[in-house]
């Protein structure tokens, strides 16, 4: 059986701009052959969704010449197709816009290998849009030309008629043209374009590190050089650039241009990362903590005797997940807890319970162990009860001691521990020591420990710390770090908000003031 090669556009960078079709194929294919310009985050996500997928990095530059490299890629695609694989050939932007996707399609057609083409969002449109520049606008630009800057106008063999483009009067979107920009600008002006025509260069469009430089067709090249913008850059030339003053939006987000560190355990970092990214931040992730399961025997025994308990208490989603695992391994489900009352520490834990068919009886307003005790004090059915506390190793004693004070018998059953994960901390140490980190977020006391272990006590104090709540703030102080800000309530959104208030631009579009 012959395979299929999908020539897929990955979009310009922001993983949210991937098409639904691309995402489905990435999640189900046998192999991915990725370009240098496809965002590595997209490939990481595909590996997570599709474990075992074979990834060929064909984006490496240098070495053999460009055409030899393209030929090797064509051969690889043909080979994978002949091996019967479903292959995603992932290319930055749209595969057929200066992407050589059509050359690959020709090679596949010639070899008789089945292929499909999945268009993507091209950088020339998307980088402009993220810079607040529409490529057409009624009454301003009625046409747009995508043109490659690879063609040096100074060379005799150039195929592009720059004078004709200058006369056409529409928007010009230049790909791959940072180095040739001075000569292209000169050719356009020589061809009759007004030297005052607005122009903008957008580097790393749609990524949080996007940078935009604005000038005129005559001044832009110098400005780009002065600001040190290098590939990948999209250059837009035309009156539409002027609209950016009013409709720029991405670079007005409160955390745009800010680097914020996330220190949560990697399994849970996603929601905080997403909250910070939606505020415009560039997120550096320290997988500070790994969740390590402990011997499940103690929990299994406790579950065998579940009828002896009146209450089951959870202070983390992880504990819920491990309890559920133990139930399932024993062929049980939520019904096994029937008749028990359940208390948990906050909304994330209660959501994890609800997802498994268990609605917590107690979720405190204050998401710390003390809050659980306060909430339990409001009830008449706690005093003298038997309590199963499914916990992390080394959890604070506040809860078991407080329950004991209320005459309860408490069995603390640790089901997991958190361990620091050194991987990736080198890059973070560099960023901290060179002052390129604007804030570090802490969503748990154990994240504080993990961060200090990973980067060392001295570097851990370099950037402002934002804490999710009082317990985490105490842990920071204990580590010699003064919290610069604390979330108004212990939720991921409040933590992201506190970060924006601390380091965000005061005049941002969504000023949080
Ligand atoms: N097929 C791609 C273009 C590949 S050519 C597409 O449709 O977008 C490579 C050029 O694309 C780069 O030199 C740059 O000009 C542009 N480019 C790609 N991604 C970009 C990005 N995120 N920001 C700015 N320019 C980008």
Coordinates of C-alpha atoms and ligand atoms in Angstrom, one line a residue:
X1 CA 0.0 0.0 0.0
X2 CA 1.3 3.4 -0.9
X3 CA 1.3 6.2 1.6
X4 CA 0.2 9.8 1.3
X5 CA 2.4 12.9 1.6
X6 CA 0.5 16.0 2.9
X7 CA 2.2 19.3 2.0
X8 CA 0.9 21.3 5.0
X9 CA 1.2 25.0 5.9
X10 CA 2.1 25.5 9.5
X11 CA 1.2 29.2 9.5
X12 CA 3.5 32.0 10.4
X13 CA 4.3 31.1 14.0
X14 CA 1.5 31.5 16.5
X15 CA 0.3 27.9 17.0
X16 CA -3.3 29.2 17.1
X17 CA -3.0 30.0 13.4
X18 CA -2.6 26.4 12.5
X19 CA -5.6 25.1 10.4
X20 CA -7.9 22.5 11.9
X21 CA -6.9 20.2 9.0
X22 CA -3.2 20.6 9.8
X23 CA -3.8 19.8 13.4
X24 CA -5.8 16.7 12.6
X25 CA -3.1 15.4 10.3
X26 CA -0.3 16.2 12.8
X27 CA -2.1 14.2 15.4
X28 CA -2.6 11.1 13.3
X29 CA 0.3 10.9 10.8
X30 CA 3.2 8.5 10.9
X31 CA 5.9 11.0 10.1
X32 CA 6.6 14.7 10.1
X33 CA 9.2 16.4 7.9
X34 CA 9.5 19.9 9.3
X35 CA 11.0 23.1 7.9
X36 CA 13.2 25.5 9.9
X37 CA 10.4 28.1 9.8
X38 CA 7.7 25.9 11.3
X39 CA 7.3 26.9 15.0
X40 CA 9.0 24.1 17.1
X41 CA 6.2 24.5 19.6
X42 CA 3.8 23.0 17.0
X43 CA 6.1 20.0 16.5
X44 CA 6.4 19.6 20.3
X45 CA 2.6 19.6 20.6
X46 CA 2.3 17.1 17.8
X47 CA 4.8 14.8 19.6
X48 CA 2.6 15.0 22.7
X49 CA -0.6 14.3 20.8
X50 CA 0.9 11.7 18.7
X51 CA 3.6 9.8 20.6
X52 CA 5.7 7.6 18.4
X53 CA 5.4 9.9 15.4
X54 CA 8.7 9.9 13.5
X55 CA 10.1 13.5 13.1
X56 CA 12.6 14.4 10.4
X57 CA 14.1 17.8 10.9
X58 CA 14.9 18.8 7.3
X59 CA 15.3 22.5 8.1
X60 CA 19.0 22.5 8.9
X61 CA 20.8 25.2 7.0
X62 CA 24.3 25.2 5.5
X63 CA 26.3 22.3 4.4
X64 CA 25.4 21.2 0.9
X65 CA 23.9 23.7 -1.6
X66 CA 20.3 24.8 -1.6
X67 CA 19.2 22.7 -4.6
X68 CA 21.0 19.6 -3.4
X69 CA 19.2 20.0 -0.1
X70 CA 15.9 20.4 -1.8
X71 CA 16.6 17.2 -3.9
X72 CA 17.4 15.3 -0.7
X73 CA 14.0 16.5 0.8
X74 CA 12.2 15.4 -2.3
X75 CA 13.8 12.0 -2.2
X76 CA 13.0 11.6 1.5
X77 CA 9.3 12.4 0.9
X78 CA 9.1 10.0 -2.1
X79 CA 10.8 7.3 0.1
X80 CA 8.5 7.8 3.1
X81 CA 5.5 7.7 0.7
X82 CA 6.6 4.5 -0.9
X83 CA 7.1 3.0 2.5
X84 CA 3.4 3.4 2.9
X85 CA 3.5 6.2 5.5
X86 CA 1.2 9.1 6.0
X87 CA 3.6 12.0 6.1
X88 CA 3.1 15.6 7.0
X89 CA 5.5 17.8 5.2
X90 CA 5.2 20.9 7.4
X91 CA 6.2 24.2 6.0
X92 CA 6.2 27.7 7.4
X93 CA 3.2 29.9 6.3
X94 CA 1.6 28.5 3.2
X95 CA 3.4 25.7 1.4
X96 CA 3.0 27.2 -2.0
X97 CA 3.9 30.8 -1.2
X98 CA 7.7 31.0 -1.7
X99 CA 7.7 27.6 0.1
X100 CA 8.9 25.3 -2.7
X101 CA 5.9 23.2 -1.9
X102 CA 5.1 23.0 -5.6
X103 CA 8.6 21.6 -6.4
X104 CA 7.9 18.8 -3.9
X105 CA 4.5 18.2 -5.4
X106 CA 6.1 17.9 -8.8
X107 CA 8.6 15.4 -7.5
X108 CA 5.8 13.4 -5.8
X109 CA 3.6 13.5 -8.9
X110 CA 6.6 12.3 -11.0
X111 CA 7.3 9.4 -8.6
X112 CA 3.6 8.4 -8.5
X113 CA 3.3 9.1 -4.8
X114 CA -0.1 10.3 -3.7
X115 CA -0.1 13.7 -2.1
X116 CA -2.5 16.4 -0.8
X117 CA -2.0 20.1 -0.2
X118 CA -3.2 21.9 3.0
X119 CA -2.9 25.6 2.6
X120 CA -1.6 27.7 5.6
X121 CA -1.8 31.3 6.7
X122 CA 1.0 33.0 4.9
X123 CA 3.4 35.3 6.7
X124 CA 2.8 38.2 4.3
X125 CA -0.8 38.5 5.4
X126 CA -0.4 37.4 9.1
X127 CA 2.7 39.3 10.1
X128 CA 1.1 42.4 8.6
X129 CA -2.2 41.8 10.5
X130 CA -0.4 41.2 13.8
X131 CA 1.4 44.5 13.2
X132 CA -2.0 46.3 12.6
X133 CA -1.5 46.6 8.9
X134 CA -4.2 45.4 6.5
X135 CA -2.8 44.4 3.1
X136 CA -5.8 46.0 1.4
X137 CA -8.1 48.7 2.5
X138 CA -11.1 50.2 0.7
X139 CA -10.1 53.5 -0.9
X140 CA -6.4 53.0 0.0
X141 CA -5.1 49.9 -1.7
X142 CA -7.0 47.8 -4.2
X143 CA -4.3 45.2 -4.9
X144 CA -1.5 43.5 -3.1
X145 CA 1.6 41.9 -4.6
X146 CA 3.6 39.2 -2.8
X147 CA 7.2 39.5 -4.1
X148 CA 10.4 37.8 -3.2
X149 CA 13.4 39.8 -2.2
X150 CA 15.7 37.0 -3.3
X151 CA 15.8 38.7 -6.7
X152 CA 18.5 41.3 -6.5
X153 CA 17.3 44.2 -8.7
X154 CA 20.9 45.1 -9.3
X155 CA 21.5 41.9 -11.2
X156 CA 20.8 41.7 -14.9
X157 CA 18.9 38.4 -14.7
X158 CA 16.2 39.7 -12.3
X159 CA 12.7 38.5 -13.2
X160 CA 10.8 41.1 -11.2
X161 CA 9.7 44.3 -12.9
X162 CA 10.2 46.7 -10.0
X163 CA 9.2 49.7 -12.0
X164 CA 5.9 48.1 -13.0
X165 CA 5.3 47.3 -9.3
X166 CA 6.0 50.9 -8.4
X167 CA 3.5 52.1 -11.0
X168 CA 0.8 49.6 -9.9
X169 CA 0.1 51.6 -6.8
X170 CA -1.0 48.7 -4.6
X171 CA 0.5 47.2 -1.5
X172 CA 3.8 45.4 -1.9
X173 CA 4.6 42.6 0.5
X174 CA 8.2 41.6 0.4
X175 CA 9.4 38.1 1.6
X176 CA 13.1 37.3 2.2
X177 CA 14.1 40.8 1.5
X178 CA 16.0 42.2 4.5
X179 CA 19.4 42.2 2.8
X180 CA 18.2 43.4 -0.6
X181 CA 15.9 46.0 0.9
X182 CA 18.1 49.1 0.1
X183 CA 18.4 48.1 -3.6
X184 CA 14.7 47.2 -3.9
X185 CA 13.7 50.5 -2.3
X186 CA 15.9 52.3 -4.7
X187 CA 14.5 50.4 -7.7
X188 CA 10.9 51.2 -6.6
X189 CA 11.6 54.9 -6.2
X190 CA 13.5 55.0 -9.5
X191 CA 10.4 53.3 -11.1
X192 CA 8.2 56.2 -9.9
X193 CA 7.1 55.4 -6.4
X194 CA 6.8 58.4 -4.1
X195 CA 9.8 58.4 -1.8
X196 CA 7.4 59.2 1.1
X197 CA 5.4 56.0 0.7
X198 CA 5.0 54.4 4.2
X199 CA 6.8 51.1 4.8
X200 CA 7.1 48.7 7.7
X201 CA 9.3 45.7 8.5
X202 CA 7.9 43.0 10.8
X203 CA 10.3 40.5 12.3
X204 CA 9.1 37.2 13.8
X205 CA 5.5 38.1 13.0
X206 CA 2.8 36.5 15.2
X207 CA 5.4 35.4 17.7
X208 CA 5.6 37.1 21.1
X209 CA 9.0 38.4 20.1
X210 CA 7.5 40.2 17.1
X211 CA 9.2 43.5 16.4
X212 CA 8.0 46.2 14.0
X213 CA 10.0 49.1 12.5
X214 CA 8.1 51.8 10.5
X215 CA 9.5 54.4 8.1
X216 CA 9.1 55.3 4.4
X217 CA 10.3 53.4 1.4
X218 CA 13.4 55.6 1.5
X219 CA 14.2 55.4 5.2
X220 CA 13.2 51.9 6.2
X221 CA 16.3 50.1 5.2
X222 CA 18.5 52.2 7.5
X223 CA 16.0 51.9 10.4
X224 CA 16.0 48.1 10.0
X225 CA 19.7 48.1 10.1
X226 CA 19.8 50.4 13.1
X227 CA 17.3 48.3 15.0
X228 CA 19.2 45.1 14.1
X229 CA 16.3 43.3 12.5
X230 CA 17.2 40.1 10.7
X231 CA 15.3 37.3 9.1
X232 CA 12.6 36.3 9.2
X233 CA 11.2 39.7 8.2
X234 CA 8.1 40.7 6.1
X235 CA 8.3 44.1 4.6
X236 CA 5.1 46.0 3.7
X237 CA 5.3 49.0 1.4
X238 CA 2.2 51.1 0.8
X239 CA -0.2 53.6 2.2
X240 CA -1.9 50.9 4.2
X241 CA 1.1 51.0 6.6
X242 CA -0.3 54.3 8.0
X243 CA -3.4 52.4 9.4
X244 CA -1.1 50.8 12.0
X245 CA -1.3 53.9 14.1
X246 CA -4.9 53.2 14.8
X247 CA -5.3 49.4 14.5
X248 CA -2.2 48.0 16.0
X249 CA -3.4 45.6 18.6
X250 CA -0.9 42.8 19.3
X251 CA 1.9 45.0 20.5
X252 CA -0.5 46.9 22.7
X253 CA -1.2 43.8 24.9
X254 CA -0.2 44.5 28.5
X255 CA 2.6 41.9 28.6
X256 CA 3.8 42.3 24.9
X257 CA 7.6 42.3 24.8
X258 CA 7.9 40.9 28.3
X259 CA 9.5 37.7 29.2
X260 CA 7.8 35.8 32.0
X261 CA 8.9 32.5 33.5
X262 CA 6.5 29.7 34.4
X263 CA 7.8 27.4 37.2
X264 CA 4.9 25.0 37.6
X265 CA 5.2 21.2 37.0
X266 CA 5.1 20.7 33.3
X267 CA 1.9 18.7 33.3
X268 CA 0.1 21.8 34.7
X269 CA 2.0 24.6 33.1
X270 CA -0.3 24.8 30.1
X271 CA -3.1 27.0 31.5
X272 CA -0.7 29.5 33.1
X273 CA 1.3 29.6 29.9
X274 CA -1.9 30.2 27.9
X275 CA -3.1 33.0 30.2
X276 CA 0.2 34.8 30.1
X277 CA 0.5 34.3 26.3
X278 CA -2.9 35.8 25.8
X279 CA -1.7 38.9 27.6
X280 CA 1.1 39.0 25.0
X281 CA 4.0 37.7 27.1
X282 CA 6.9 35.6 25.8
X283 CA 6.7 32.6 28.2
X284 CA 9.9 30.8 29.3
X285 CA 9.0 27.5 30.8
X286 CA 11.0 26.0 33.6
X287 CA 9.8 22.5 34.0
X288 CA 10.7 23.0 37.6
X289 CA 8.8 20.1 39.0
X290 CA 8.1 16.6 37.9
X291 CA 5.3 14.7 39.5
X292 CA 6.7 11.3 40.7
X293 CA 4.2 8.7 41.8
X294 CA 4.8 6.9 45.1
X295 CA 4.1 3.3 45.9
X296 CA 0.3 3.1 45.5
X297 CA 0.0 0.3 48.1
X298 CA -1.0 2.6 51.0
X299 CA -3.7 4.2 49.0
X300 CA -5.0 0.9 47.8
X301 CA -5.3 -0.3 51.4
X302 CA -7.1 2.9 52.4
X303 CA -9.5 2.5 49.5
X304 CA -10.2 -1.1 50.5
X305 CA -11.4 0.2 53.8
X306 CA -13.2 3.2 52.3
X307 CA -16.4 2.6 54.3
X308 CA -14.4 3.5 57.5
X309 CA -14.0 7.1 56.4
X310 CA -16.6 10.0 56.6
X311 CA -14.5 12.5 54.6
X312 CA -12.0 12.4 51.8
X313 CA -9.8 15.5 51.4
X314 CA -7.7 16.6 48.4
X315 CA -5.4 19.6 48.2
X316 CA -4.2 19.1 44.5
X317 CA -5.4 17.9 41.1
X318 CA -2.5 15.4 41.1
X319 CA -3.9 13.7 44.2
X320 CA -7.3 13.4 42.5
X321 CA -5.6 11.9 39.4
X322 CA -3.7 9.3 41.5
X323 CA -6.8 8.3 43.5
X324 CA -8.7 7.8 40.3
X325 CA -5.9 5.7 38.9
X326 CA -6.0 3.5 42.0
X327 CA -9.7 3.1 41.6
X328 CA -9.5 2.1 38.0
X329 CA -6.7 -0.3 38.5
X330 CA -9.0 -2.1 41.0
X331 CA -11.8 -2.1 38.5
X332 CA -13.7 0.6 40.5
X333 CA -15.1 4.0 39.6
X334 CA -16.7 7.1 41.3
X335 CA -19.4 4.9 42.9
X336 CA -16.7 3.5 45.2
X337 CA -16.7 6.8 47.1
X338 CA -20.5 6.8 47.4
X339 CA -21.5 8.1 50.8
X340 CA -18.2 9.8 51.5
X341 CA -18.1 13.6 51.8
X342 CA -15.4 15.3 49.8
X343 CA -13.5 18.5 50.6
X344 CA -10.9 20.1 48.3
X345 CA -8.7 23.1 48.3
X346 CA -9.9 25.1 45.3
X347 CA -11.5 25.3 41.9
X348 CA -8.8 23.4 39.9
X349 CA -9.0 20.4 42.3
X350 CA -12.8 20.5 42.3
X351 CA -12.8 20.6 38.5
X352 CA -10.6 17.6 38.4
X353 CA -13.1 15.8 40.7
X354 CA -16.1 16.9 38.7
X355 CA -14.4 15.6 35.5
X356 CA -14.5 12.2 37.2
X357 CA -18.1 12.4 38.3
X358 CA -17.5 13.7 41.8
X359 CA -19.0 16.9 43.1
X360 CA -17.0 18.2 46.1
X361 CA -19.1 19.1 49.2
X362 CA -16.6 21.7 50.3
X363 CA -14.6 24.2 48.2
X364 CA -13.3 27.1 50.3
X365 CA -13.3 30.7 49.3
X366 CA -9.7 30.9 50.4
X367 CA -7.7 28.4 48.4
X368 CA -5.2 27.3 51.1
X369 CA -5.3 24.6 53.8
X370 CA -6.5 27.2 56.4
X371 CA -9.4 28.0 54.1
X372 CA -10.4 24.3 54.0
X373 CA -10.5 24.3 57.8
X374 CA -12.5 27.5 57.9
X375 CA -15.0 26.0 55.4
X376 CA -15.2 22.8 57.4
X377 CA -15.9 24.8 60.6
X378 CA -19.1 26.1 59.1
X379 CA -20.5 22.5 59.0
X380 CA -21.9 20.4 61.7
X381 CA -20.8 17.1 60.3
X382 CA -17.0 17.3 60.7
X383 CA -16.3 17.1 64.5
X384 CA -15.0 13.7 65.5
X385 CA -15.0 12.3 61.9
X386 CA -12.7 9.9 60.2
X387 CA -10.8 11.6 57.4
X388 CA -8.7 10.2 54.5
X389 CA -6.3 12.9 53.3
X390 CA -4.8 12.0 49.9
X391 CA -1.7 14.1 49.8
X392 CA 1.7 15.0 48.4
X393 CA 4.8 13.8 50.2
X394 CA 6.0 16.6 52.5
X395 CA 2.6 18.5 52.4
X396 CA 2.1 21.0 55.2
X397 CA 0.7 19.7 58.5
X398 CA -1.8 22.5 58.8
X399 CA -4.7 20.4 57.6
X400 CA -4.1 17.1 59.4
X401 CA -3.3 19.0 62.7
X402 CA -6.3 21.3 62.3
X403 CA -8.5 18.3 61.8
X404 CA -7.0 16.5 64.8
X405 CA -7.7 19.7 66.8
X406 CA -11.4 19.2 65.8
X407 CA -11.4 15.8 67.2
X408 CA -11.0 14.0 63.8
X409 CA -9.0 10.9 63.1
X410 CA -6.9 11.6 60.0
X411 CA -5.1 9.2 57.8
X412 CA -2.6 11.0 55.6
X413 CA -1.7 9.0 52.5
X414 CA 1.0 10.5 50.4
X415 CA 0.5 9.4 46.7
X416 CA 3.1 11.5 44.9
X417 CA 6.1 13.7 45.4
X418 CA 7.4 16.5 43.2
X419 CA 11.0 16.5 42.1
X420 CA 13.0 19.2 40.3
X421 CA 13.6 18.7 36.7
X422 CA 17.0 20.2 35.7
X423 CA 16.4 20.0 31.9
X424 CA 16.1 23.4 30.2
X425 CA 17.4 25.3 33.1
X426 CA 20.6 26.4 31.4
X427 CA 18.9 28.7 29.0
X428 CA 16.9 30.2 31.8
X429 CA 20.0 30.8 33.9
X430 CA 21.4 32.7 31.0
X431 CA 18.3 34.8 30.6
X432 CA 18.2 35.6 34.3
X433 CA 21.9 36.5 34.6
X434 CA 21.7 38.8 31.5
X435 CA 18.6 40.6 33.0
X436 CA 16.3 39.4 30.2
X437 CA 13.5 38.1 32.5
X438 CA 10.8 40.5 33.5
X439 CA 9.0 38.3 36.0
X440 CA 8.9 34.8 37.4
X441 CA 5.6 33.3 38.4
X442 CA 5.1 30.8 41.3
X443 CA 2.0 28.8 41.5
X444 CA 3.0 26.6 44.5
X445 CA 5.4 26.4 47.4
X446 CA 7.1 23.4 45.8
X447 CA 7.6 25.4 42.6
X448 CA 9.7 27.8 44.7
X449 CA 11.9 25.0 45.8
X450 CA 12.2 23.6 42.3
X451 CA 13.2 27.0 40.8
X452 CA 15.8 27.7 43.5
X453 CA 17.2 24.2 42.9
X454 CA 17.3 24.7 39.1
X455 CA 18.9 28.2 38.9
X456 CA 20.6 28.6 42.3
X457 CA 19.7 31.0 45.2
X458 CA 21.5 34.0 43.7
X459 CA 19.9 34.0 40.3
X460 CA 16.5 33.1 41.8
X461 CA 16.5 36.6 43.3
X462 CA 17.3 38.5 40.1
X463 CA 13.8 38.9 38.6
X464 CA 10.6 40.1 40.3
X465 CA 8.7 37.1 41.8
X466 CA 4.9 36.9 41.5
X467 CA 3.2 34.5 43.8
X468 CA -0.2 32.8 43.6
X469 CA -1.0 33.2 47.3
X470 CA 0.1 33.5 50.9
X471 CA 1.6 30.0 51.3
X472 CA 3.7 30.4 48.2
X473 CA 4.7 33.9 49.3
X474 CA 5.9 32.4 52.6
X475 CA 7.9 29.8 50.7
X476 CA 9.4 32.6 48.7
X477 CA 10.4 34.6 51.8
X478 CA 11.8 31.4 53.3
X479 CA 14.0 31.1 50.2
X480 CA 15.2 34.7 50.6
X481 CA 13.0 36.0 47.8
X482 CA 10.7 38.9 48.5
X483 CA 7.5 38.5 46.5
X484 CA 7.0 41.6 44.3
X485 CA 3.3 40.8 43.9
X486 CA 0.7 38.3 45.1
X487 CA -2.4 37.2 43.2
X488 CA -5.7 38.6 44.6
X489 CA -7.0 35.0 44.7
X490 CA -5.2 31.7 44.2
X491 CA -6.2 31.1 40.6
X492 CA -4.1 30.9 37.4
X493 CA -6.0 33.9 35.9
X494 CA -5.4 36.0 39.0
X495 CA -1.7 35.1 38.9
X496 CA -1.5 36.2 35.2
X497 CA -3.3 39.3 36.1
X498 CA -1.0 40.1 39.0
X499 CA 1.9 39.7 36.6
X500 CA 0.4 42.1 34.1
X501 CA -0.2 44.7 36.8
X502 CA 3.4 44.4 38.0
X503 CA 5.3 44.5 34.7
X504 CA 2.7 45.2 32.0
X505 CA 2.7 48.4 30.0
X506 CA 0.5 51.0 31.8
X507 CA -0.8 52.4 28.5
X508 CA -1.7 49.0 27.0
X509 CA -4.9 48.4 25.1
X510 CA -6.3 46.4 28.0
X511 CA -4.8 48.5 30.8
X512 CA -5.5 46.5 34.0
X513 CA -5.4 49.7 36.1
Ligands
LIG1 N1 5.9 29.8 2.9 C1 6.1 30.9 3.7 C2 7.2 31.8 3.2 C3 8.6 31.1 3.1 S1 9.8 32.2 2.5 C4 4.8 31.7 4.0 O1 3.8 31.5 3.3 O2 4.8 32.5 4.9 C5 10.6 32.7 4.0 C6 10.2 34.2 4.3 O3 8.9 34.2 4.8 C7 11.1 34.8 5.4 O4 12.3 35.2 4.8 C8 10.2 36.0 5.8 O5 10.3 37.0 4.8 C9 8.8 35.3 5.7 N2 8.4 34.9 7.0 C10 8.0 33.6 7.3 N3 7.6 33.6 8.6 C11 7.7 34.8 9.1 C12 7.3 35.4 10.3 N4 6.9 34.8 11.4 N5 7.6 36.8 10.5 C13 8.1 37.5 9.4 N6 8.4 37.0 8.3 C14 8.2 35.6 8.1

